[in-house]
CSV table of C-alpha atoms in Angstrom, one decimal:
chain,number,residue,atom,x,y,z
A,43,MET,CA,0.0,0.0,0.0
A,44,ALA,CA,1.5,3.3,-1.1
A,45,ALA,CA,0.9,6.6,0.6
A,46,GLN,CA,-0.5,9.1,-1.9
A,47,LEU,CA,-0.6,12.8,-1.0
A,48,HIS,CA,-2.5,15.4,-3.1
A,49,LEU,CA,-1.7,19.1,-2.6
A,50,VAL,CA,-4.8,21.1,-3.8
A,51,LYS,CA,-4.5,24.8,-4.3
A,52,SER,CA,-7.5,25.2,-6.7
A,53,SER,CA,-10.7,23.4,-7.5
A,54,ALA,CA,-10.2,23.9,-11.3
A,55,GLN,CA,-9.5,20.2,-11.8
A,56,ASP,CA,-11.9,18.6,-9.4
A,57,GLU,CA,-13.0,15.8,-11.9
A,58,LEU,CA,-9.5,14.8,-12.6
A,59,ILE,CA,-8.6,14.9,-8.9
A,60,LEU,CA,-11.5,12.6,-8.1
A,61,ALA,CA,-10.8,10.2,-10.9
A,62,THR,CA,-7.2,10.0,-9.8
A,63,ILE,CA,-8.1,9.5,-6.1
A,64,GLY,CA,-10.7,6.9,-7.0
A,65,GLN,CA,-8.1,4.8,-8.9
A,66,GLN,CA,-5.7,5.1,-6.1
A,67,LEU,CA,-8.2,3.9,-3.6
A,68,ALA,CA,-9.2,1.0,-5.9
A,69,ASP,CA,-5.5,0.0,-6.0
A,70,GLY,CA,-5.5,-0.1,-2.1
A,71,ASN,CA,-3.5,3.0,-1.4
A,72,ALA,CA,-3.8,5.4,1.5
A,73,VAL,CA,-4.8,8.8,0.2
A,74,THR,CA,-4.5,12.1,2.0
A,75,VAL,CA,-5.5,15.5,0.5
A,76,ALA,CA,-4.0,18.8,1.8
A,77,LEU,CA,-6.1,21.8,0.9
A,78,LEU,CA,-3.8,24.8,0.6
A,79,HIS,CA,-4.7,28.5,1.2
A,80,GLY,CA,-8.4,28.0,1.7
A,81,ALA,CA,-8.9,25.8,-1.4
A,82,PRO,CA,-12.5,24.5,-1.5
A,83,GLY,CA,-11.5,21.1,-2.7
A,84,PRO,CA,-13.8,18.4,-4.1
A,85,SER,CA,-16.3,16.3,-2.2
A,86,LEU,CA,-14.0,13.4,-1.3
A,87,PRO,CA,-14.9,9.7,-1.1
A,88,ALA,CA,-14.9,7.8,2.1
A,89,GLY,CA,-11.5,6.7,3.3
A,90,VAL,CA,-9.7,9.8,2.1
A,91,ARG,CA,-8.1,12.0,4.8
A,92,ALA,CA,-8.5,15.8,4.1
A,93,LEU,CA,-6.5,18.4,6.0
A,94,ARG,CA,-6.6,22.2,5.6
A,95,VAL,CA,-3.3,23.9,5.8
A,96,PRO,CA,-2.7,25.8,8.1
A,97,ASP,CA,-6.0,25.2,10.0
A,98,ASP,CA,-5.7,21.4,10.5
A,99,LEU,CA,-2.1,20.9,9.7
A,100,SER,CA,0.9,23.2,10.1
A,101,TYR,CA,3.4,23.8,7.4
A,102,ASP,CA,5.9,21.8,9.3
A,103,GLY,CA,3.4,19.0,9.4
A,104,LEU,CA,2.8,19.3,5.7
A,105,LEU,CA,6.5,19.0,5.0
A,106,GLU,CA,6.6,15.8,7.1
A,107,LEU,CA,3.6,14.4,5.0
A,108,ILE,CA,5.5,15.3,1.8
A,109,PHE,CA,8.6,13.4,2.8
A,110,ALA,CA,6.6,10.4,4.2
A,111,ALA,CA,4.5,10.1,1.0
A,112,ASP,CA,5.4,7.7,-1.8
A,113,HIS,CA,3.8,9.9,-4.4
A,114,VAL,CA,2.9,13.6,-4.2
A,115,LEU,CA,0.6,15.2,-6.7
A,116,THR,CA,0.0,18.9,-7.0
A,117,TRP,CA,-3.2,20.5,-8.4
């Protein structure tokens, strides 16, 4: 199981984000979404951890997630 981290700054690509997350979940991966700078973010499926930066997660915590992830995708 790989750790997938999505950094979301804009909701402009919600459909692509959700399709990518859906495939990652189907593959059995752990998925985390970090919503940056008040990004609205898509309505996420069950099993996806969503964190707002800096409200739910500090920038130091975000850096730790980036280094811990197997894959980081930016949107």
